[in-house]
Amino acid sequence: MSLSLIARSITESPTLKLNETADKLRQKGEPVIHLGGGEPKSRAPIDALVAGAGLLSSGEIRYTPPDGISALKKAVVQYTEEHYGRLMSPDNVMASSGAKQAIMVAMQAVLNPQDEVVYPAPYWVSYPEMAKLCGAIGIPVVAEDGGFQPTLADMEDRIGAATKMVILNSPNNPSGYSYSREFVAGVVELCEKRGLYLIMDDIYHRLLFDGRRPISVYELAKDQSDGSKLIVVNGVSKMYAMTGFRIGWAVANKKLIEAMTNIQGHQTSGPSALLQYAAAAALTGIQSGVESLRLTLENNRNVLLERLQAFDGVRVTVPHGTFYSFPDFHAYEKDSVKLANFLLDKVRVVVVPGKDFGMEGHVRISYCGTIKDITTGLERIRWALDPNAPNELYIGQRKLVRDWL
Ligand code: PMP
Ligand code: GLU
């Protein structure tokens, strides 16, 4: 079979693959604890369910404009005004099948083969692959101190003549780290100075802890014109617990939105009509679910931190938001793929290897599940790795014998 160069260069999404692995093991009756997931477990907002069901029962489900239905675009305008303090026009908005597609189409609209896309490490697994899908090259910027936020000088060093775009994701998947206002402001200034596109991947924007407030990138930008190269991406997946609805959006200058809409119009047309109505209803309906999700996640994070701090060898940076933590396990095992496989094999706990996010020695542990998932999962991990952990572990009725420490 002769596949294209692009198809041969793309790897499977490791995060989606782990969901499948966990499902398959569960179907076989294995007592798997999935701490690798990237989706909240709360129910989608009732307004979304009612709006979607209403349209479904009408049977009038047709194509929508390729940039999305007017109700959703208006809801995004309202959302942007309320949460970013910036009044946009519906012509500045394109709805997509998930934030993932919004980012992909934005890249397709601006990148040429061999262009470079710069982003801090650790980074979301899809950025390098999306760049490759455009024939472009992803350039991760690693902080010299081993932390989760590079310096501005580090960023500037990696920006060269071929750089066309920068991506920031804050709070960040996988680290949960929220970049400082100074850092984001510095990157905005750098991009404006160099004429670079800047994607703010704000999919976890309001899922912040300890009283932190989300940063509005529009407040930091000097260029307030409609020629600005700022692209703000968001969606209903995380904050509204609507991952399977697959609705996201991009907010950007009108010319860029027009170009992106042309691309999307040929690729997929507008997103599903049903789910656009549901997403618009989530954005304009009762908002209490977002805050209750945020509070649940903050509590889950605290429980996880307490458990992680019981390990002698684990170093953990307190996550500022999201539902991920990215502890450093290298005292136990430097190779994160080996470590993740070991944990799955020995104690049936799923975590995501740091290697997939561009940072070895770490694993991503999610806390979007139940408290029981977190405590039992961490008890199993500790038992598998830490010689100071109690010797006995039961998984269901099975008593495990630790013969490798
Ligand atoms: N950006 C980041 C950083 C993510 O973690 C995700 C999760 N899949 C996305 C974008 C895409 O979200 P979705 O396509 O579900 O809207
Ligand atoms: N973004 C989530 C994660 O990182 C969902 C999976 C994906 O889309 O890659 O786990």
PDB file of N, CA and C and ligand atoms in Angstrom, residues 15-16 38 96-103 123-127 130 168-174 201-204 233-238 242-249 323-324 357 364, ligand 1:
ATOM      1  N   THR A  15      -3.431   9.930  23.392  1.00  0.00           N
ATOM      2  CA  THR A  15      -4.459  10.101  24.427  1.00  0.00           C
ATOM      3  C   THR A  15      -5.735   9.353  24.041  1.00  0.00           C
ATOM      4  N   LEU A  16      -6.114   9.447  22.762  1.00  0.00           N
ATOM      5  CA  LEU A  16      -7.321   8.733  22.319  1.00  0.00           C
ATOM      6  C   LEU A  16      -7.095   7.224  22.356  1.00  0.00           C
ATOM      7  N   GLY A  38      -9.084  12.638  29.391  1.00  0.00           N
ATOM      8  CA  GLY A  38      -9.109  14.089  29.188  1.00  0.00           C
ATOM      9  C   GLY A  38     -10.515  14.625  29.063  1.00  0.00           C
ATOM     10  N   SER A  96     -16.619  25.085  14.728  1.00  0.00           N
ATOM     11  CA  SER A  96     -15.968  23.898  14.172  1.00  0.00           C
ATOM     12  C   SER A  96     -16.407  22.646  14.899  1.00  0.00           C
ATOM     13  N   SER A  97     -16.003  21.492  14.340  1.00  0.00           N
ATOM     14  CA  SER A  97     -16.286  20.233  15.037  1.00  0.00           C
ATOM     15  C   SER A  97     -15.198  20.014  16.090  1.00  0.00           C
ATOM     16  N   GLY A  98     -15.301  20.763  17.176  1.00  0.00           N
ATOM     17  CA  GLY A  98     -14.309  20.695  18.249  1.00  0.00           C
ATOM     18  C   GLY A  98     -13.242  21.770  18.089  1.00  0.00           C
ATOM     19  N   ALA A  99     -12.636  22.131  19.226  1.00  0.00           N
ATOM     20  CA  ALA A  99     -11.512  23.072  19.196  1.00  0.00           C
ATOM     21  C   ALA A  99     -10.389  22.493  18.350  1.00  0.00           C
ATOM     22  N   LYS A 100     -10.323  21.169  18.325  1.00  0.00           N
ATOM     23  CA  LYS A 100      -9.282  20.499  17.548  1.00  0.00           C
ATOM     24  C   LYS A 100      -9.378  20.904  16.073  1.00  0.00           C
ATOM     25  N   GLN A 101     -10.593  20.868  15.526  1.00  0.00           N
ATOM     26  CA  GLN A 101     -10.726  21.251  14.121  1.00  0.00           C
ATOM     27  C   GLN A 101     -10.477  22.753  13.933  1.00  0.00           C
ATOM     28  N   ALA A 102     -10.879  23.555  14.900  1.00  0.00           N
ATOM     29  CA  ALA A 102     -10.651  25.008  14.778  1.00  0.00           C
ATOM     30  C   ALA A 102      -9.145  25.287  14.676  1.00  0.00           C
ATOM     31  N   ILE A 103      -8.346  24.598  15.499  1.00  0.00           N
ATOM     32  CA  ILE A 103      -6.885  24.798  15.466  1.00  0.00           C
ATOM     33  C   ILE A 103      -6.323  24.293  14.135  1.00  0.00           C
ATOM     34  N   TYR A 123       3.631  20.157  25.796  1.00  0.00           N
ATOM     35  CA  TYR A 123       2.606  20.648  24.872  1.00  0.00           C
ATOM     36  C   TYR A 123       1.557  19.567  24.636  1.00  0.00           C
ATOM     37  N   TRP A 124       0.420  20.003  24.146  1.00  0.00           N
ATOM     38  CA  TRP A 124      -0.646  19.032  23.829  1.00  0.00           C
ATOM     39  C   TRP A 124      -0.193  18.160  22.647  1.00  0.00           C
ATOM     40  N   VAL A 125      -0.492  16.863  22.754  1.00  0.00           N
ATOM     41  CA  VAL A 125       0.011  15.867  21.797  1.00  0.00           C
ATOM     42  C   VAL A 125      -0.302  16.176  20.329  1.00  0.00           C
ATOM     43  N   SER A 126      -1.374  16.908  20.072  1.00  0.00           N
ATOM     44  CA  SER A 126      -1.793  17.091  18.673  1.00  0.00           C
ATOM     45  C   SER A 126      -1.065  18.232  17.946  1.00  0.00           C
ATOM     46  N   TYR A 127      -0.437  19.165  18.674  1.00  0.00           N
ATOM     47  CA  TYR A 127       0.189  20.304  17.955  1.00  0.00           C
ATOM     48  C   TYR A 127       1.237  19.858  16.920  1.00  0.00           C
ATOM     49  N   MET A 130      -0.527  18.155  13.962  1.00  0.00           N
ATOM     50  CA  MET A 130      -1.301  19.097  13.146  1.00  0.00           C
ATOM     51  C   MET A 130      -0.366  19.913  12.248  1.00  0.00           C
ATOM     52  N   LEU A 168      -0.049  29.087  22.449  1.00  0.00           N
ATOM     53  CA  LEU A 168      -0.019  28.998  23.918  1.00  0.00           C
ATOM     54  C   LEU A 168      -1.287  28.308  24.384  1.00  0.00           C
ATOM     55  N   ASN A 169      -1.134  27.395  25.313  1.00  0.00           N
ATOM     56  CA  ASN A 169      -2.287  26.714  25.909  1.00  0.00           C
ATOM     57  C   ASN A 169      -2.165  26.859  27.427  1.00  0.00           C
ATOM     58  N   SER A 170      -3.040  27.708  27.983  1.00  0.00           N
ATOM     59  CA  SER A 170      -2.932  28.023  29.406  1.00  0.00           C
ATOM     60  C   SER A 170      -4.325  28.219  29.996  1.00  0.00           C
ATOM     61  N   PRO A 171      -4.695  27.546  31.124  1.00  0.00           N
ATOM     62  CA  PRO A 171      -3.895  26.526  31.761  1.00  0.00           C
ATOM     63  C   PRO A 171      -3.653  25.361  30.803  1.00  0.00           C
ATOM     64  N   ASN A 172      -2.578  24.654  31.103  1.00  0.00           N
ATOM     65  CA  ASN A 172      -1.946  23.812  30.096  1.00  0.00           C
ATOM     66  C   ASN A 172      -2.272  22.322  30.249  1.00  0.00           C
ATOM     67  N   ASN A 173      -2.491  21.716  29.104  1.00  0.00           N
ATOM     68  CA  ASN A 173      -2.537  20.258  29.020  1.00  0.00           C
ATOM     69  C   ASN A 173      -1.154  19.840  28.530  1.00  0.00           C
ATOM     70  N   PRO A 174      -0.345  19.129  29.274  1.00  0.00           N
ATOM     71  CA  PRO A 174      -0.645  18.239  30.385  1.00  0.00           C
ATOM     72  C   PRO A 174      -0.302  18.747  31.783  1.00  0.00           C
ATOM     73  N   ASP A 201      -4.911  28.764  22.805  1.00  0.00           N
ATOM     74  CA  ASP A 201      -5.780  27.599  22.973  1.00  0.00           C
ATOM     75  C   ASP A 201      -6.335  27.673  24.393  1.00  0.00           C
ATOM     76  N   ASP A 202      -7.551  28.233  24.486  1.00  0.00           N
ATOM     77  CA  ASP A 202      -8.147  28.530  25.795  1.00  0.00           C
ATOM     78  C   ASP A 202      -9.178  27.492  26.225  1.00  0.00           C
ATOM     79  N   ILE A 203      -9.006  26.257  25.775  1.00  0.00           N
ATOM     80  CA  ILE A 203     -10.017  25.234  26.025  1.00  0.00           C
ATOM     81  C   ILE A 203     -10.240  24.976  27.531  1.00  0.00           C
ATOM     82  N   TYR A 204      -9.222  25.300  28.368  1.00  0.00           N
ATOM     83  CA  TYR A 204      -9.392  25.120  29.830  1.00  0.00           C
ATOM     84  C   TYR A 204      -9.492  26.467  30.560  1.00  0.00           C
ATOM     85  N   VAL A 233      -9.052  30.262  20.528  1.00  0.00           N
ATOM     86  CA  VAL A 233      -9.793  29.016  20.297  1.00  0.00           C
ATOM     87  C   VAL A 233     -10.397  28.537  21.613  1.00  0.00           C
ATOM     88  N   ASN A 234     -11.619  28.075  21.523  1.00  0.00           N
ATOM     89  CA  ASN A 234     -12.283  27.540  22.699  1.00  0.00           C
ATOM     90  C   ASN A 234     -13.349  26.544  22.257  1.00  0.00           C
ATOM     91  N   GLY A 235     -14.115  26.018  23.204  1.00  0.00           N
ATOM     92  CA  GLY A 235     -15.149  25.049  22.851  1.00  0.00           C
ATOM     93  C   GLY A 235     -15.921  24.622  24.078  1.00  0.00           C
ATOM     94  N   VAL A 236     -16.916  23.767  23.855  1.00  0.00           N
ATOM     95  CA  VAL A 236     -17.759  23.343  24.983  1.00  0.00           C
ATOM     96  C   VAL A 236     -17.273  22.037  25.623  1.00  0.00           C
ATOM     97  N   SER A 237     -16.233  21.424  25.030  1.00  0.00           N
ATOM     98  CA  SER A 237     -15.815  20.095  25.493  1.00  0.00           C
ATOM     99  C   SER A 237     -15.498  20.032  26.982  1.00  0.00           C
ATOM    100  N   LYS A 238     -14.660  20.947  27.432  1.00  0.00           N
ATOM    101  CA  LYS A 238     -14.123  20.777  28.778  1.00  0.00           C
ATOM    102  C   LYS A 238     -14.983  21.505  29.816  1.00  0.00           C
ATOM    103  N   MET A 242     -18.855  18.580  27.531  1.00  0.00           N
ATOM    104  CA  MET A 242     -19.568  18.163  26.315  1.00  0.00           C
ATOM    105  C   MET A 242     -18.589  17.643  25.256  1.00  0.00           C
ATOM    106  N   THR A 243     -17.653  16.791  25.681  1.00  0.00           N
ATOM    107  CA  THR A 243     -16.599  16.338  24.757  1.00  0.00           C
ATOM    108  C   THR A 243     -17.152  15.669  23.501  1.00  0.00           C
ATOM    109  N   GLY A 244     -18.168  14.813  23.700  1.00  0.00           N
ATOM    110  CA  GLY A 244     -18.697  14.062  22.554  1.00  0.00           C
ATOM    111  C   GLY A 244     -19.567  14.894  21.623  1.00  0.00           C
ATOM    112  N   PHE A 245     -19.905  16.108  22.015  1.00  0.00           N
ATOM    113  CA  PHE A 245     -20.716  16.960  21.138  1.00  0.00           C
ATOM    114  C   PHE A 245     -19.868  17.502  19.989  1.00  0.00           C
ATOM    115  N   ARG A 246     -18.582  17.596  20.204  1.00  0.00           N
ATOM    116  CA  ARG A 246     -17.628  18.026  19.183  1.00  0.00           C
ATOM    117  C   ARG A 246     -17.931  19.429  18.638  1.00  0.00           C
ATOM    118  N   ILE A 247     -18.090  20.383  19.541  1.00  0.00           N
ATOM    119  CA  ILE A 247     -18.257  21.757  19.068  1.00  0.00           C
ATOM    120  C   ILE A 247     -17.192  22.654  19.708  1.00  0.00           C
ATOM    121  N   GLY A 248     -16.466  23.365  18.848  1.00  0.00           N
ATOM    122  CA  GLY A 248     -15.492  24.356  19.284  1.00  0.00           C
ATOM    123  C   GLY A 248     -15.577  25.548  18.350  1.00  0.00           C
ATOM    124  N   TRP A 249     -14.704  26.523  18.536  1.00  0.00           N
ATOM    125  CA  TRP A 249     -14.743  27.689  17.656  1.00  0.00           C
ATOM    126  C   TRP A 249     -13.415  28.446  17.668  1.00  0.00           C
ATOM    127  N   PHE A 323      -7.626  19.590  34.507  1.00  0.00           N
ATOM    128  CA  PHE A 323      -7.823  18.401  35.347  1.00  0.00           C
ATOM    129  C   PHE A 323      -6.668  17.441  35.146  1.00  0.00           C
ATOM    130  N   TYR A 324      -5.473  18.035  34.927  1.00  0.00           N
ATOM    131  CA  TYR A 324      -4.273  17.227  34.737  1.00  0.00           C
ATOM    132  C   TYR A 324      -3.204  17.617  35.756  1.00  0.00           C
ATOM    133  N   PHE A 357       4.134  14.295  25.420  1.00  0.00           N
ATOM    134  CA  PHE A 357       3.944  15.742  25.575  1.00  0.00           C
ATOM    135  C   PHE A 357       5.280  16.480  25.503  1.00  0.00           C
ATOM    136  N   ARG A 364       1.378  12.013  32.797  1.00  0.00           N
ATOM    137  CA  ARG A 364       0.181  12.832  33.058  1.00  0.00           C
ATOM    138  C   ARG A 364      -0.822  11.992  33.834  1.00  0.00           C
TER     139      ARG A 364
HETATM  140  N1  PMP B   1      -6.602  21.824  22.986  1.00  0.00           N
HETATM  141  C1  PMP B   1      -6.209  21.123  24.060  1.00  0.00           C
HETATM  142  C2  PMP B   1      -5.033  21.594  24.825  1.00  0.00           C
HETATM  143  C3  PMP B   1      -6.886  19.963  24.448  1.00  0.00           C
HETATM  144  O1  PMP B   1      -6.478  19.281  25.519  1.00  0.00           O
HETATM  145  C4  PMP B   1      -7.987  19.535  23.693  1.00  0.00           C
HETATM  146  C5  PMP B   1      -8.675  18.267  24.129  1.00  0.00           C
HETATM  147  N2  PMP B   1      -8.994  17.379  23.192  1.00  0.00           N
HETATM  148  C6  PMP B   1      -8.362  20.300  22.567  1.00  0.00           C
HETATM  149  C7  PMP B   1      -7.646  21.438  22.251  1.00  0.00           C
HETATM  150  C8  PMP B   1      -9.497  19.927  21.665  1.00  0.00           C
HETATM  151  O2  PMP B   1     -10.723  19.901  22.283  1.00  0.00           O
HETATM  152  P1  PMP B   1     -12.050  19.540  21.482  1.00  0.00           P
HETATM  153  O3  PMP B   1     -11.677  19.195  20.091  1.00  0.00           O
HETATM  154  O4  PMP B   1     -12.676  18.417  22.220  1.00  0.00           O
HETATM  155  O5  PMP B   1     -12.894  20.785  21.528  1.00  0.00           O
END
